[in-house]
Amino acid sequence: HISSIETLKKLVKHFAHLQHLTHFDLIDCHVVFQHKTSRYLINRIWRLPKLTHCHLDFHFQYNSDFTIPNIRSKSIEHLWIENIVFAFNGLNRLFRSTPNIRHLIASIDQMPENQQFPFFIESISSLRLIVDHLTSGTINLFKNMPNLTSLTLQTGKHDMNG
């Protein structure tokens, strides 16, 4: 449980010395971030060269306080992001910043009907999504994951049509 931004900054500052770190779990983090600080922290995590497993459990005041990394991590394969609800554009950018992701656990906002995903996500084999509504846009997302072998959907509302 980290509740001090200064503690978190000190931890992340030392990431440069953790070149062999493969697993990182940040759980139950209740810190008020400025957008610039959030971007710095997330980018530092994404820069870890051997990081393969990343679990981020942030409790932001606003969902928009989470910043999608603006760099790519070619090492992250397993990603679990809690308490952040991704809109379509954010999810799209998240996939672009983790091109080798194989397993993802995340929450997504209701995808617009008939939303088309702009590219295939061939690396994904396991996906667990928390969704409020299952739409044809969400189904289109799955169609762009040709190697998906395991899918778990947790729905917020139980009125599915089809």
Coordinates of C-alpha atoms in Angstrom, one line a residue:
H1 CA 0.0 0.0 0.0
I2 CA 1.6 3.2 -1.2
S3 CA -0.1 6.5 -0.3
S4 CA 2.8 8.9 -0.7
I5 CA 3.8 10.3 -4.0
E6 CA 7.3 10.9 -2.7
T7 CA 7.7 7.2 -1.7
L8 CA 6.6 6.2 -5.2
K9 CA 8.9 8.7 -6.9
K10 CA 11.9 7.4 -4.9
L11 CA 11.0 3.8 -5.8
V12 CA 10.7 4.6 -9.5
K13 CA 13.9 6.7 -9.5
H14 CA 15.8 3.5 -8.6
F15 CA 14.3 1.6 -11.6
A16 CA 17.4 2.4 -13.6
H17 CA 19.3 0.1 -11.2
L18 CA 16.8 -2.8 -11.7
Q19 CA 17.7 -3.9 -15.2
H20 CA 16.9 -7.5 -14.5
L21 CA 13.5 -6.9 -12.9
T22 CA 10.9 -9.2 -14.6
H23 CA 7.8 -8.9 -12.3
F24 CA 6.4 -5.6 -10.9
D25 CA 3.3 -5.3 -8.8
L26 CA 2.0 -2.0 -7.6
I27 CA -1.0 -2.8 -5.5
D28 CA -3.6 -0.6 -3.7
C29 CA -1.8 2.7 -4.7
H30 CA -3.8 5.7 -3.4
V31 CA -1.8 8.6 -4.6
V32 CA -2.9 11.9 -6.1
F33 CA -1.0 12.5 -9.3
Q34 CA -0.4 15.4 -11.6
H35 CA -0.7 14.3 -15.2
K36 CA 3.0 15.0 -15.8
T37 CA 4.0 12.8 -12.8
S38 CA 1.7 10.0 -13.9
R39 CA 3.3 10.0 -17.4
Y40 CA 6.8 9.9 -15.8
L41 CA 6.0 7.0 -13.5
I42 CA 4.3 4.9 -16.2
N43 CA 7.0 5.6 -18.7
R44 CA 9.7 4.5 -16.2
I45 CA 7.9 1.2 -15.7
W46 CA 7.6 0.7 -19.4
R47 CA 11.3 1.3 -19.8
L48 CA 12.3 -1.7 -17.6
P49 CA 14.1 -3.8 -20.3
K50 CA 13.3 -7.2 -18.9
L51 CA 9.9 -6.6 -17.3
T52 CA 7.5 -9.3 -18.5
H53 CA 4.8 -9.2 -15.8
C54 CA 3.2 -5.9 -14.7
H55 CA 0.3 -5.5 -12.3
L56 CA -0.9 -1.9 -11.7
D57 CA -3.6 -1.2 -9.1
F58 CA -4.1 2.5 -9.0
H59 CA -6.9 4.4 -7.2
F60 CA -6.9 7.7 -9.0
Q61 CA -9.3 10.5 -8.2
Y62 CA -10.3 10.6 -11.9
N63 CA -10.0 7.9 -14.5
S64 CA -8.2 10.3 -16.8
D65 CA -5.3 10.6 -14.3
F66 CA -3.9 7.3 -15.7
T67 CA -1.6 8.1 -18.5
I68 CA -1.0 5.6 -21.4
P69 CA 2.7 5.2 -21.9
N70 CA 4.1 7.2 -24.8
I71 CA 6.9 4.7 -25.3
R72 CA 6.8 1.0 -26.3
S73 CA 7.7 -1.9 -24.0
K74 CA 8.7 -4.9 -26.1
S75 CA 9.2 -7.0 -23.0
I76 CA 5.8 -6.7 -21.2
E77 CA 3.8 -9.9 -22.0
H78 CA 1.4 -10.0 -19.0
L79 CA -0.4 -6.9 -18.0
W80 CA -3.1 -6.4 -15.3
I81 CA -4.4 -2.9 -14.8
E82 CA -7.0 -2.5 -12.1
N83 CA -9.4 0.4 -11.3
I84 CA -8.9 2.1 -14.7
V85 CA -11.6 2.0 -17.3
F86 CA -10.2 2.3 -20.8
A87 CA -12.1 4.0 -23.6
F88 CA -11.6 2.7 -27.1
N89 CA -8.8 5.2 -27.9
G90 CA -7.0 4.4 -24.7
L91 CA -7.2 0.7 -25.3
N92 CA -5.9 1.2 -28.8
R93 CA -2.9 3.2 -27.5
L94 CA -2.3 0.6 -24.7
F95 CA -2.0 -2.2 -27.3
R96 CA 0.4 0.0 -29.4
S97 CA 2.6 0.6 -26.4
T98 CA 2.8 -3.1 -25.5
P99 CA 3.2 -4.8 -28.9
N100 CA 4.2 -8.2 -27.5
I101 CA 1.4 -8.5 -24.9
R102 CA 0.0 -12.0 -24.6
H103 CA -2.2 -11.7 -21.5
L104 CA -4.3 -8.7 -20.5
I105 CA -6.6 -8.1 -17.6
A106 CA -8.4 -4.7 -17.9
S107 CA -11.7 -2.8 -17.8
I108 CA -13.1 -1.2 -20.8
D109 CA -15.8 1.4 -21.4
Q110 CA -18.7 0.6 -23.6
M111 CA -17.3 0.3 -27.1
P112 CA -19.4 2.1 -29.7
E113 CA -21.6 -0.2 -31.9
N114 CA -19.8 -1.2 -35.1
Q115 CA -16.5 0.2 -33.8
Q116 CA -13.7 -1.2 -36.0
F117 CA -10.3 -1.8 -34.4
P118 CA -7.6 -0.3 -36.7
F119 CA -5.1 -3.2 -36.5
F120 CA -4.7 -6.9 -35.6
I121 CA -3.4 -7.8 -32.1
E122 CA -1.7 -11.0 -32.9
S123 CA 0.2 -11.4 -29.7
I124 CA -2.8 -11.7 -27.4
S125 CA -3.7 -15.2 -26.4
S126 CA -5.5 -14.6 -23.1
L127 CA -7.9 -11.8 -22.3
R128 CA -9.9 -11.0 -19.3
L129 CA -12.1 -7.9 -19.7
I130 CA -14.5 -6.2 -17.3
V131 CA -17.1 -4.6 -19.5
D132 CA -20.3 -2.6 -18.7
H133 CA -22.0 -3.6 -21.9
L134 CA -21.1 -6.1 -24.6
T135 CA -21.5 -4.4 -27.9
S136 CA -20.7 -5.3 -31.5
G137 CA -17.7 -3.0 -31.2
T138 CA -16.4 -5.3 -28.5
I139 CA -17.0 -8.3 -30.7
N140 CA -15.0 -6.6 -33.5
L141 CA -12.1 -6.2 -31.0
F142 CA -12.1 -10.0 -30.4
K143 CA -12.2 -10.6 -34.2
N144 CA -8.9 -8.7 -34.5
M145 CA -7.2 -11.1 -32.0
P146 CA -6.6 -14.2 -34.2
N147 CA -4.5 -16.0 -31.6
L148 CA -7.0 -15.5 -28.7
T149 CA -7.4 -18.9 -27.0
S150 CA -8.7 -17.8 -23.6
L151 CA -11.4 -15.2 -23.0
T152 CA -13.1 -14.2 -19.7
L153 CA -15.8 -11.5 -19.7
Q154 CA -17.0 -10.0 -16.5
T155 CA -20.1 -7.8 -17.3
G156 CA -21.4 -5.1 -15.1
K157 CA -24.9 -5.3 -16.5
H158 CA -26.5 -8.6 -17.3
D159 CA -28.8 -7.6 -20.2
M160 CA -27.0 -9.1 -23.1
N161 CA -28.7 -9.3 -26.5
G162 CA -27.5 -12.1 -28.7

